[in-house]
mmCIF file of C-alpha atoms in Angstrom:
data_model
loop_
_atom_site.group_PDB
_atom_site.id
_atom_site.type_symbol
_atom_site.label_atom_id
_atom_site.label_comp_id
_atom_site.label_asym_id
_atom_site.label_seq_id
_atom_site.Cartn_x
_atom_site.Cartn_y
_atom_site.Cartn_z
ATOM 1 C CA MET A 62 63.722 70.036 15.798
ATOM 2 C CA ASN A 63 67.311 70.824 16.612
ATOM 3 C CA ILE A 64 69.905 68.383 15.436
ATOM 4 C CA THR A 65 73.640 68.480 15.770
ATOM 5 C CA LEU A 66 75.831 66.563 13.378
ATOM 6 C CA ILE A 67 79.278 65.652 14.527
ATOM 7 C CA ASP A 68 81.843 63.911 12.420
ATOM 8 C CA GLU A 69 85.538 63.187 12.422
ATOM 9 C CA ASN A 70 85.655 63.062 8.642
ATOM 10 C CA ALA A 71 85.589 66.517 7.098
ATOM 11 C CA GLU A 72 84.263 65.126 3.817
ATOM 12 C CA ASN A 73 81.047 63.948 5.453
ATOM 13 C CA ILE A 74 80.601 67.303 7.047
ATOM 14 C CA LEU A 75 81.272 68.910 3.681
ATOM 15 C CA HIS A 76 78.540 66.754 2.215
ATOM 16 C CA ALA A 77 76.165 67.794 4.967
ATOM 17 C CA HIS A 78 77.288 71.355 4.635
ATOM 18 C CA LEU A 79 76.667 71.358 0.914
ATOM 19 C CA VAL A 80 72.995 70.767 1.557
ATOM 20 C CA ALA A 81 72.822 73.413 4.238
ATOM 21 C CA LEU A 82 74.722 76.028 2.267
ATOM 22 C CA GLN A 83 72.478 75.622 -0.703
ATOM 23 C CA GLN A 84 69.648 76.522 1.556
ATOM 24 C CA GLY A 85 71.181 79.860 2.333
ATOM 25 C CA ALA A 86 73.234 79.030 5.383
ATOM 26 C CA SER A 87 76.773 80.278 5.654
ATOM 27 C CA GLY A 88 80.024 79.326 7.273
ATOM 28 C CA TYR A 89 81.935 76.104 7.676
ATOM 29 C CA GLY A 90 82.249 74.472 11.038
ATOM 30 C CA GLU A 91 79.891 77.065 12.438
ATOM 31 C CA ASP A 92 76.312 76.889 13.570
ATOM 32 C CA VAL A 93 73.949 76.632 10.666
ATOM 33 C CA THR A 94 70.420 77.804 11.184
ATOM 34 C CA ASN A 95 67.382 78.981 9.273
ATOM 35 C CA ILE A 96 66.950 75.806 7.310
ATOM 36 C CA ASP A 97 63.446 75.189 6.105
ATOM 37 C CA TYR A 98 63.399 71.489 6.740
ATOM 38 C CA ILE A 99 65.165 71.171 10.033
ATOM 39 C CA GLN A 100 67.536 73.161 12.155
ATOM 40 C CA CYS A 101 71.009 71.751 11.931
ATOM 41 C CA ARG A 102 74.324 72.520 13.460
ATOM 42 C CA PHE A 103 77.495 71.046 12.081
ATOM 43 C CA PHE A 104 80.725 70.407 13.869
ATOM 44 C CA HIS A 105 83.859 69.031 12.425
ATOM 45 C CA ILE A 106 85.691 67.258 15.190
ATOM 46 C CA GLY A 107 89.032 65.705 14.377
ATOM 47 C CA SER A 108 89.656 62.048 15.158
ATOM 48 C CA LYS A 109 91.669 63.232 18.143
ATOM 49 C CA PRO A 110 89.583 66.212 19.201
ATOM 50 C CA GLU A 111 91.458 68.920 20.967
ATOM 51 C CA LYS A 112 90.133 70.615 24.057
ATOM 52 C CA ALA A 113 89.279 73.762 22.107
ATOM 53 C CA GLU A 114 87.184 71.775 19.628
ATOM 54 C CA LEU A 115 85.235 70.055 22.367
ATOM 55 C CA THR A 116 84.798 73.298 24.258
ATOM 56 C CA GLN A 117 83.336 74.897 21.143
ATOM 57 C CA LEU A 118 81.025 71.921 20.697
ATOM 58 C CA LEU A 119 79.912 71.888 24.296
ATOM 59 C CA ALA A 120 79.351 75.617 24.315
ATOM 60 C CA ALA A 121 76.596 75.055 21.780
ATOM 61 C CA PHE A 122 74.644 73.070 24.345
ATOM 62 C CA GLU A 123 73.673 75.909 26.576
ATOM 63 C CA ASP A 124 70.161 74.596 26.643
ATOM 64 C CA PRO A 125 70.628 70.851 26.202
ATOM 65 C CA ALA A 126 66.970 70.123 26.728
ATOM 66 C CA ASP A 127 65.944 71.391 23.326
ATOM 67 C CA CYS A 128 68.390 69.521 21.137
ATOM 68 C CA THR A 129 68.931 65.997 20.065
ATOM 69 C CA LEU A 130 72.489 65.004 19.400
ATOM 70 C CA TYR A 131 73.359 62.707 16.539
ATOM 71 C CA LEU A 132 76.784 61.360 15.925
ATOM 72 C CA CYS A 133 76.671 61.324 12.186
ATOM 73 C CA SER A 134 79.202 59.691 9.952
ATOM 74 C CA ASP A 135 79.750 57.456 6.966
ATOM 75 C CA GLY A 136 79.430 53.685 7.079
ATOM 76 C CA ASP A 137 83.106 53.105 7.695
ATOM 77 C CA VAL A 138 83.275 55.331 10.750
ATOM 78 C CA ILE A 139 79.993 53.988 12.134
ATOM 79 C CA LEU A 140 81.390 50.479 11.777
ATOM 80 C CA ARG A 141 84.537 51.473 13.603
ATOM 81 C CA ILE A 142 82.445 53.068 16.347
ATOM 82 C CA LEU A 143 80.248 49.982 16.661
ATOM 83 C CA ASN A 144 83.274 47.716 16.675
ATOM 84 C CA GLY A 145 84.915 49.903 19.215
ATOM 85 C CA THR A 146 87.981 50.523 17.062
ATOM 86 C CA THR A 147 87.632 54.253 17.512
ATOM 87 C CA ASP A 148 86.811 55.942 20.765
ATOM 88 C CA LEU A 149 85.617 59.154 19.135
ATOM 89 C CA LYS A 150 82.073 58.573 20.323
ATOM 90 C CA ASN A 151 83.195 57.737 23.849
ATOM 91 C CA ARG A 152 85.333 60.822 24.096
ATOM 92 C CA ILE A 153 82.508 63.096 23.016
ATOM 93 C CA VAL A 154 79.837 61.246 24.982
ATOM 94 C CA SER A 155 81.833 61.317 28.182
ATOM 95 C CA ARG A 156 82.548 65.013 27.844
ATOM 96 C CA ILE A 157 78.912 65.825 27.151
ATOM 97 C CA ALA A 158 77.658 63.474 29.828
ATOM 98 C CA ALA A 159 79.994 65.007 32.372
ATOM 99 C CA THR A 160 78.857 68.502 31.547
ATOM 100 C CA TYR A 161 75.190 68.154 30.690
ATOM 101 C CA GLN A 162 74.135 64.651 31.676
ATOM 102 C CA LYS A 163 73.256 64.151 28.010
ATOM 103 C CA THR A 164 73.671 61.011 25.923
ATOM 104 C CA ILE A 165 74.151 60.442 22.220
ATOM 105 C CA GLU A 166 70.908 59.101 20.865
ATOM 106 C CA VAL A 167 71.624 57.703 17.425
ATOM 107 C CA CYS A 168 74.477 56.726 15.184
ATOM 108 C CA MET A 169 73.648 56.750 11.536
ATOM 109 C CA ASP A 170 75.159 57.183 8.110
ATOM 110 C CA VAL A 171 75.115 60.790 6.995
ATOM 111 C CA ARG A 172 73.571 59.804 3.676
ATOM 112 C CA ASP A 173 70.769 57.930 5.437
ATOM 113 C CA PHE A 174 70.201 61.040 7.441
ATOM 114 C CA PHE A 175 69.438 63.008 4.293
ATOM 115 C CA ILE A 176 67.117 60.333 2.965
ATOM 116 C CA GLU A 177 65.262 60.100 6.254
ATOM 117 C CA TYR A 178 64.698 63.825 6.393
ATOM 118 C CA ASP A 179 63.974 64.240 2.691
ATOM 119 C CA LEU A 180 66.799 66.659 2.137
ATOM 120 C CA LEU A 181 67.514 65.078 -1.230
ATOM 121 C CA GLU A 182 64.188 66.417 -2.399
ATOM 122 C CA GLY A 183 65.346 69.747 -1.037
ATOM 123 C CA VAL A 184 68.490 69.550 -3.139
ATOM 124 C CA ARG A 185 66.421 68.792 -6.238
ATOM 125 C CA LEU A 186 64.272 71.856 -5.613
ATOM 126 C CA LEU A 187 67.367 73.942 -5.050
ATOM 127 C CA LYS A 188 68.745 72.934 -8.417
ATOM 128 C CA LEU A 189 65.593 74.312 -9.977
ATOM 129 C CA GLU A 190 66.057 77.435 -7.905
ATOM 130 C CA CYS A 191 69.600 77.789 -9.320
ATOM 131 C CA LEU A 192 68.201 77.774 -12.819
ATOM 132 C CA ARG A 193 65.536 80.296 -11.929
ATOM 133 C CA LYS A 194 68.281 82.512 -10.538
ATOM 134 C CA LEU A 195 70.280 82.226 -13.745
ATOM 135 C CA LYS A 196 67.247 83.174 -15.817
ATOM 136 C CA LYS A 197 66.628 86.138 -13.533
ATOM 137 C CA GLN A 198 70.230 87.251 -14.049
ATOM 138 C CA THR A 199 69.733 87.162 -17.816
ATOM 139 C CA LYS A 200 66.657 89.355 -17.471
ATOM 140 C CA MET A 201 68.555 91.751 -15.221
ATOM 141 C CA ALA A 202 71.374 91.942 -17.779
ATOM 142 C CA ARG A 203 68.917 93.060 -20.447
ATOM 143 C CA GLN A 204 67.541 95.761 -18.155
ATOM 144 C CA LEU A 205 71.029 96.963 -17.268
ATOM 145 C CA GLU A 206 72.054 96.985 -20.914
ATOM 146 C CA LYS A 207 69.202 99.392 -21.561
ATOM 147 C CA PHE A 208 70.048 101.406 -18.472
ATOM 148 C CA PHE A 209 73.701 101.817 -19.451
ATOM 149 C CA SER A 210 72.738 102.908 -22.953
ATOM 150 C CA GLU A 211 70.680 105.920 -21.925
ATOM 151 C CA ASN A 212 72.382 109.100 -23.067
ATOM 152 C CA GLY A 213 70.708 111.228 -20.408
ATOM 153 C CA LEU A 214 72.099 109.010 -17.695
ATOM 154 C CA ILE A 215 75.609 109.089 -19.167
ATOM 155 C CA ILE A 216 75.612 112.896 -19.280
ATOM 156 C CA THR A 217 74.374 113.162 -15.686
ATOM 157 C CA LEU A 218 76.917 110.659 -14.381
ATOM 158 C CA ARG A 219 79.739 112.316 -16.325
ATOM 159 C CA LYS A 220 78.956 115.637 -14.643
ATOM 160 C CA THR A 221 78.880 113.959 -11.230
ATOM 161 C CA VAL A 222 82.242 112.284 -11.815
ATOM 162 C CA GLN A 223 83.734 115.627 -12.892
ATOM 163 C CA LEU A 224 82.745 117.061 -9.525
ATOM 164 C CA THR A 225 83.855 114.158 -7.374
ATOM 165 C CA LYS A 226 87.075 113.038 -8.999
ATOM 166 C CA MET A 227 89.037 115.941 -7.551
ATOM 167 C CA GLN A 228 89.432 113.806 -4.419
ATOM 168 C CA ARG A 229 91.821 111.584 -6.379
ATOM 169 C CA SER A 230 94.492 114.282 -6.427
ATOM 170 C CA PHE A 231 94.607 114.309 -2.606
ATOM 171 C CA ARG A 232 95.425 110.614 -2.344
ATOM 172 C CA SER A 233 98.952 109.447 -1.745
ATOM 173 C CA GLU A 234 98.092 105.909 -2.791
ATOM 174 C CA PRO A 235 95.505 104.779 -5.321
ATOM 175 C CA HIS A 236 92.107 103.472 -4.242
ATOM 176 C CA ILE A 237 91.087 100.310 -6.005
ATOM 177 C CA LEU A 238 87.665 99.008 -6.962
ATOM 178 C CA ILE A 239 87.586 95.218 -7.346
ATOM 179 C CA VAL A 240 84.647 94.026 -9.433
ATOM 180 C CA GLU A 241 84.606 90.273 -9.086
ATOM 181 C CA ASP A 242 81.670 88.010 -8.303
ATOM 182 C CA GLN A 243 83.671 85.158 -6.788
ATOM 183 C CA ILE A 244 84.290 85.673 -3.083
ATOM 184 C CA PHE A 245 87.365 83.442 -3.340
ATOM 185 C CA SER A 246 88.949 85.666 -5.984
ATOM 186 C CA GLN A 247 87.921 88.798 -4.070
ATOM 187 C CA LYS A 248 89.730 87.494 -1.022
ATOM 188 C CA ILE A 249 92.890 86.737 -3.000
ATOM 189 C CA LEU A 250 92.945 90.175 -4.615
ATOM 190 C CA SER A 251 92.243 91.833 -1.261
ATOM 191 C CA ALA A 252 95.125 89.901 0.315
ATOM 192 C CA ILE A 253 97.521 90.930 -2.451
ATOM 193 C CA LEU A 254 96.361 94.552 -2.248
ATOM 194 C CA SER A 255 96.177 94.716 1.531
ATOM 195 C CA ASP A 256 98.387 97.840 1.569
ATOM 196 C CA TYR A 257 95.811 99.740 -0.471
ATOM 197 C CA THR A 258 92.255 100.915 0.090
ATOM 198 C CA CYS A 259 90.034 98.475 -1.782
ATOM 199 C CA HIS A 260 86.305 98.526 -2.461
ATOM 200 C CA LEU A 261 84.534 95.329 -3.435
ATOM 201 C CA ALA A 262 81.637 94.819 -5.829
ATOM 202 C CA GLU A 263 80.109 91.599 -7.095
ATOM 203 C CA THR A 264 78.031 93.069 -9.915
ATOM 204 C CA THR A 265 78.329 95.974 -12.332
ATOM 205 C CA ALA A 266 75.306 97.604 -10.688
ATOM 206 C CA GLU A 267 77.109 97.577 -7.322
ATOM 207 C CA ALA A 268 80.314 98.669 -9.016
ATOM 208 C CA LEU A 269 78.647 101.705 -10.558
ATOM 209 C CA LEU A 270 77.292 102.829 -7.192
ATOM 210 C CA LEU A 271 80.736 102.433 -5.602
ATOM 211 C CA TYR A 272 82.423 104.163 -8.509
ATOM 212 C CA MET A 273 80.202 107.204 -8.124
ATOM 213 C CA GLU A 274 80.605 107.270 -4.347
ATOM 214 C CA LYS A 275 84.284 106.383 -3.888
ATOM 215 C CA CYS A 276 85.766 107.574 -7.162
ATOM 216 C CA PRO A 277 88.425 104.838 -7.296
ATOM 217 C CA ASP A 278 91.671 105.379 -9.174
ATOM 218 C CA ILE A 279 91.877 101.854 -10.547
ATOM 219 C CA VAL A 280 89.190 99.333 -11.409
ATOM 220 C CA LEU A 281 90.111 95.649 -11.500
ATOM 221 C CA LEU A 282 87.240 94.328 -13.564
ATOM 222 C CA ASP A 283 86.259 90.721 -14.173
ATOM 223 C CA ILE A 284 84.713 89.946 -17.550
ATOM 224 C CA ASP A 285 82.078 87.398 -16.584
ATOM 225 C CA LEU A 286 79.837 89.032 -14.045
ATOM 226 C CA PRO A 287 76.337 87.993 -13.015
ATOM 227 C CA ASP A 288 74.465 91.021 -14.308
ATOM 228 C CA LEU A 289 76.428 92.364 -17.278
ATOM 229 C CA SER A 290 79.663 91.738 -19.130
ATOM 230 C CA GLY A 291 82.752 93.475 -17.775
ATOM 231 C CA HIS A 292 83.535 94.667 -21.313
ATOM 232 C CA ARG A 293 80.233 96.504 -21.475
ATOM 233 C CA PHE A 294 80.868 98.062 -18.089
ATOM 234 C CA ALA A 295 84.386 99.181 -19.100
ATOM 235 C CA GLU A 296 82.898 100.859 -22.154
ATOM 236 C CA PHE A 297 80.364 102.603 -19.927
ATOM 237 C CA LEU A 298 83.029 103.775 -17.449
ATOM 238 C CA ASN A 299 85.025 105.317 -20.286
ATOM 239 C CA LYS A 300 81.937 107.249 -21.313
ATOM 240 C CA ILE A 301 81.347 108.725 -17.872
ATOM 241 C CA ASP A 302 84.984 109.235 -16.834
ATOM 242 C CA GLU A 303 87.746 110.103 -19.296
ATOM 243 C CA ASP A 304 90.331 109.236 -16.600
ATOM 244 C CA ALA A 305 88.900 105.812 -15.894
ATOM 245 C CA TYR A 306 91.760 103.343 -15.404
ATOM 246 C CA VAL A 307 90.439 99.861 -15.983
ATOM 247 C CA VAL A 308 92.393 96.617 -15.820
ATOM 248 C CA MET A 309 90.508 93.539 -16.960
ATOM 249 C CA VAL A 310 90.917 90.313 -14.972
ATOM 250 C CA SER A 311 89.651 87.003 -16.264
ATOM 251 C CA ALA A 312 90.193 83.290 -16.576
ATOM 252 C CA ASN A 313 89.912 83.748 -20.364
ATOM 253 C CA LYS A 314 92.127 85.566 -22.768
ATOM 254 C CA TYR A 315 90.321 84.803 -25.981
ATOM 255 C CA GLU A 316 91.034 86.920 -29.038
ATOM 256 C CA LYS A 317 87.618 88.552 -28.804
ATOM 257 C CA ASP A 318 88.252 89.485 -25.150
ATOM 258 C CA VAL A 319 91.526 91.172 -26.044
ATOM 259 C CA ARG A 320 89.850 92.993 -28.947
ATOM 260 C CA PHE A 321 87.004 94.252 -26.740
ATOM 261 C CA ALA A 322 89.525 95.336 -24.130
ATOM 262 C CA GLN A 323 91.513 97.307 -26.700
ATOM 263 C CA GLU A 324 88.369 98.927 -28.049
ATOM 264 C CA ASN A 325 87.441 99.992 -24.528
ATOM 265 C CA GLN A 326 90.942 101.379 -23.928
ATOM 266 C CA VAL A 327 91.557 99.260 -20.872
ATOM 267 C CA LYS A 328 95.031 99.637 -19.438
ATOM 268 C CA GLY A 329 95.826 96.020 -18.734
ATOM 269 C CA PHE A 330 94.625 92.446 -19.004
ATOM 270 C CA ILE A 331 95.407 89.985 -16.214
ATOM 271 C CA VAL A 332 94.698 86.300 -16.615
ATOM 272 C CA LYS A 333 93.931 83.975 -13.689
ATOM 273 C CA PRO A 334 95.458 82.557 -11.573
ATOM 274 C CA TYR A 335 96.106 85.840 -9.803
ATOM 275 C CA GLU A 336 99.819 86.167 -9.192
ATOM 276 C CA LYS A 337 101.037 88.623 -6.609
ATOM 277 C CA ASP A 338 103.788 90.114 -8.800
ATOM 278 C CA VAL A 339 101.481 90.589 -11.772
ATOM 279 C CA ILE A 340 98.764 92.329 -9.753
ATOM 280 C CA LEU A 341 101.233 94.584 -7.942
ATOM 281 C CA LYS A 342 102.894 95.451 -11.267
ATOM 282 C CA ALA A 343 99.526 96.637 -12.582
ATOM 283 C CA ILE A 344 99.327 99.065 -9.643
ATOM 284 C CA THR A 345 102.924 100.203 -10.211
ATOM 285 C CA ASP A 346 102.111 100.784 -13.893
ATOM 286 C CA PHE A 347 99.205 102.961 -12.838
ATOM 287 C CA LYS A 348 101.443 105.046 -10.558
ATOM 288 C CA LYS A 349 103.998 105.537 -13.339
ATOM 289 C CA ASN A 350 101.233 106.464 -15.733
ATOM 290 C CA ARG A 351 99.842 109.019 -13.274
ATOM 291 C CA LYS A 352 103.283 110.559 -12.716
ATOM 292 C CA ARG A 353 103.762 110.922 -16.471
ATOM 293 C CA SER A 354 100.337 112.538 -16.830
ATOM 294 C CA ALA A 355 101.068 114.955 -13.976
ATOM 295 C CA ALA A 356 104.427 115.891 -15.514
ATOM 296 C CA MET B 140 96.558 66.252 -19.082
ATOM 297 C CA THR B 141 97.778 63.560 -16.733
ATOM 298 C CA ASP B 142 100.781 65.732 -15.934
ATOM 299 C CA LEU B 143 98.584 68.364 -14.358
ATOM 300 C CA GLN B 144 98.622 68.411 -10.590
ATOM 301 C CA THR B 145 95.541 67.951 -8.456
ATOM 302 C CA LEU B 146 96.635 70.674 -6.083
ATOM 303 C CA ASP B 147 99.604 73.001 -6.401
ATOM 304 C CA LEU B 148 99.491 75.671 -3.708
ATOM 305 C CA THR B 149 102.741 77.401 -4.695
ATOM 306 C CA ASN B 150 101.062 80.462 -6.189
ATOM 307 C CA LEU B 151 98.414 80.709 -3.467
ATOM 308 C CA ARG B 152 101.052 80.491 -0.734
ATOM 309 C CA ASN B 153 102.928 83.301 -2.431
ATOM 310 C CA VAL B 154 99.764 85.376 -2.042
ATOM 311 C CA THR B 155 99.003 84.354 1.544
ATOM 312 C CA ASP B 156 102.631 84.436 2.705
ATOM 313 C CA SER B 157 101.708 81.100 4.331
ATOM 314 C CA ASP B 158 99.276 82.849 6.708
ATOM 315 C CA ALA B 159 97.476 79.752 8.048
ATOM 316 C CA GLU B 160 94.323 81.619 9.039
ATOM 317 C CA LEU B 161 93.939 83.248 5.619
ATOM 318 C CA GLU B 162 94.605 79.931 3.916
ATOM 319 C CA ARG B 163 91.939 78.207 5.962
ATOM 320 C CA GLU B 164 89.507 80.995 5.090
ATOM 321 C CA LEU B 165 90.332 80.621 1.383
ATOM 322 C CA PHE B 166 90.063 76.830 1.460
ATOM 323 C CA ASN B 167 86.671 76.995 3.144
ATOM 324 C CA GLU B 168 85.512 79.531 0.581
ATOM 325 C CA PHE B 169 86.732 77.275 -2.232
ATOM 326 C CA ILE B 170 84.799 74.361 -0.736
ATOM 327 C CA ARG B 171 81.625 76.429 -0.463
ATOM 328 C CA SER B 172 81.870 77.959 -3.936
ATOM 329 C CA SER B 173 82.937 74.808 -5.741
ATOM 330 C CA ASN B 174 80.111 72.778 -4.213
ATOM 331 C CA ASN B 175 77.634 75.390 -5.400
ATOM 332 C CA LEU B 176 79.113 75.484 -8.885
ATOM 333 C CA LEU B 177 79.030 71.694 -9.151
ATOM 334 C CA GLU B 178 75.378 71.641 -8.215
ATOM 335 C CA ASN B 179 74.651 74.417 -10.706
ATOM 336 C CA LEU B 180 76.376 72.444 -13.470
ATOM 337 C CA HIS B 181 74.331 69.412 -12.535
ATOM 338 C CA ALA B 182 71.154 71.491 -12.645
ATOM 339 C CA CYS B 183 72.044 72.815 -16.107
ATOM 340 C CA LEU B 184 72.474 69.298 -17.363
ATOM 341 C CA GLN B 185 69.141 68.180 -15.961
ATOM 342 C CA GLU B 186 67.131 71.161 -17.076
ATOM 343 C CA GLY B 187 69.023 72.146 -20.211
ATOM 344 C CA GLY B 188 70.726 75.467 -20.739
ATOM 345 C CA ASN B 189 73.901 75.772 -22.791
ATOM 346 C CA GLU B 190 74.641 79.371 -21.889
ATOM 347 C CA PRO B 191 74.489 78.853 -18.110
ATOM 348 C CA TRP B 192 76.624 75.710 -18.553
ATOM 349 C CA GLN B 193 79.328 77.744 -20.274
ATOM 350 C CA LYS B 194 79.127 80.542 -17.710
ATOM 351 C CA ILE B 195 79.293 78.218 -14.713
ATOM 352 C CA SER B 196 82.142 76.194 -16.238
ATOM 353 C CA HIS B 197 84.029 79.428 -16.782
ATOM 354 C CA ALA B 198 83.498 80.480 -13.162
ATOM 355 C CA PHE B 199 84.572 77.035 -11.944
ATOM 356 C CA LYS B 200 87.685 77.217 -14.116
ATOM 357 C CA GLY B 201 88.693 80.589 -12.652
ATOM 358 C CA LEU B 202 88.079 79.385 -9.109
ATOM 359 C CA SER B 203 90.167 76.233 -9.656
ATOM 360 C CA MET B 204 92.983 78.157 -11.305
ATOM 361 C CA ASN B 205 93.174 80.595 -8.422
ATOM 362 C CA LEU B 206 93.368 77.771 -5.906
ATOM 363 C CA GLY B 207 95.974 75.859 -7.895
ATOM 364 C CA ALA B 208 93.730 72.903 -8.792
ATOM 365 C CA LYS B 209 95.266 72.612 -12.230
ATOM 366 C CA HIS B 210 93.698 69.391 -13.419
ATOM 367 C CA LEU B 211 90.257 70.513 -12.274
ATOM 368 C CA ALA B 212 90.755 73.845 -14.070
ATOM 369 C CA GLU B 213 91.651 72.011 -17.260
ATOM 370 C CA LEU B 214 88.523 69.853 -17.005
ATOM 371 C CA CYS B 215 86.443 72.993 -16.477
ATOM 372 C CA ARG B 216 88.076 74.576 -19.526
ATOM 373 C CA LYS B 217 87.002 71.558 -21.554
ATOM 374 C CA SER B 218 83.560 71.830 -20.022
ATOM 375 C CA GLN B 219 83.368 75.511 -20.960
ATOM 376 C CA ASP B 220 84.349 74.711 -24.545
ATOM 377 C CA SER B 221 81.850 71.851 -24.728
ATOM 378 C CA TRP B 222 78.787 73.976 -24.089
ATOM 379 C CA GLU B 223 77.246 73.083 -27.440
ATOM 380 C CA ARG B 224 78.069 69.375 -27.238
ATOM 381 C CA PRO B 225 75.406 66.696 -26.592
ATOM 382 C CA ASP B 226 74.242 66.139 -23.018
ATOM 383 C CA SER B 227 75.852 62.692 -22.911
ATOM 384 C CA GLU B 228 79.296 64.241 -23.459
ATOM 385 C CA LYS B 229 78.616 66.900 -20.868
ATOM 386 C CA ALA B 230 77.484 64.269 -18.365
ATOM 387 C CA GLU B 231 80.719 62.354 -18.913
ATOM 388 C CA LEU B 232 82.720 65.514 -18.372
ATOM 389 C CA LEU B 233 80.715 66.394 -15.273
ATOM 390 C CA ASN B 234 81.543 62.979 -13.806
ATOM 391 C CA LYS B 235 85.232 63.611 -14.403
ATOM 392 C CA ILE B 236 84.900 67.032 -12.780
ATOM 393 C CA ARG B 237 83.159 65.470 -9.771
ATOM 394 C CA GLU B 238 85.901 62.847 -9.403
ATOM 395 C CA GLU B 239 88.653 65.440 -9.617
ATOM 396 C CA HIS B 240 86.763 67.749 -7.273
ATOM 397 C CA ILE B 241 86.709 65.014 -4.625
ATOM 398 C CA LYS B 242 90.468 64.573 -5.061
ATOM 399 C CA VAL B 243 90.971 68.312 -4.598
ATOM 400 C CA LEU B 244 88.783 68.300 -1.461
ATOM 401 C CA GLN B 245 90.741 65.370 -0.067
ATOM 402 C CA ALA B 246 93.989 67.200 -0.741
ATOM 403 C CA LEU B 247 92.524 70.286 0.925
ATOM 404 C CA GLN B 248 91.468 68.320 3.983
ATOM 405 C CA THR B 249 95.082 67.421 4.530
ATOM 406 C CA GLU B 250 96.008 71.074 4.272
ATOM 407 C CA ILE B 251 93.185 72.208 6.589
ATOM 408 C CA ARG B 252 94.193 69.722 9.291
#
């Protein structure tokens, strides 16, 4: 079954989207597919939809025969539609009717929609899935802890880094590895550092692979990562690369975090929220440090 | 606590240079991530799990701080520190987080439009 949800209230669409996203869909205001229960598409249409919004909506109906269109909203909006105090429905219906000879079939409350299609049960199952994922991460952390402790591995990686890090001396500007599991924070750091070459990793396992391949000059390293603590990874980097330049980034600056950072010889500690000046100063500090070392 | 703002975009706008497209991208990402984190917190409360509760609260705090949702970040800090407290206290805190989260989303809607 193909269903399209349209709403003028972004919060309702957010609510609908929440369910879809937890089922592995991505994007906001985009088509959402591959949902186990039903196939949904979500459109946020403003109360005074612009031509571009309607065009985008209508473009989704290339094959109108195979989809049922629901105007989906909360009670207040439905009431306004039924009472005729908003012409949102009419505007959309007339546009669709003119283009595809298609009518809106049902108006219903978005929350009723979820109950009718048993998506609430889906949400409950997804919560369990979240917990399973967290437990899996804990198991992975234990495995990585063991992996990072193997002397043979450290020696091998140290030799590899020795061979590859020569490329650093040919760079005019530092390359930066951002190890941060939150996409939001990744995007902010990437925006601040848009003048530099940045590599992104969400886990320490990914970060290690990128470190070996790209040989970054600076590592901006979050402390709380899904697979292993950033502190542990900083300690490991120092073992495999004596020139590792690590700057910790975190929402916490507890005493123990600062102590761990000092023990691991990290070069800086940045606390969220990420401020442009602070991040750029960390890069400037690195450049000064490198000049001093070269001299 | 009451002095803390629901949404202060000063720092974020300094990062984005008021690039509307980037801001929209960041807001949408905040919405996606924060909804997931809220559900994860809820799941922790239902199924038990102090360590995940602390970890998720920490992640939520960082996310809120980076957006400029100061009050929400403060609630998440409390939530992070309350990981060993009874479930009833956590549930109360989660409700406050939910309420503040809605306020942040409403404030964001205004910005998105």
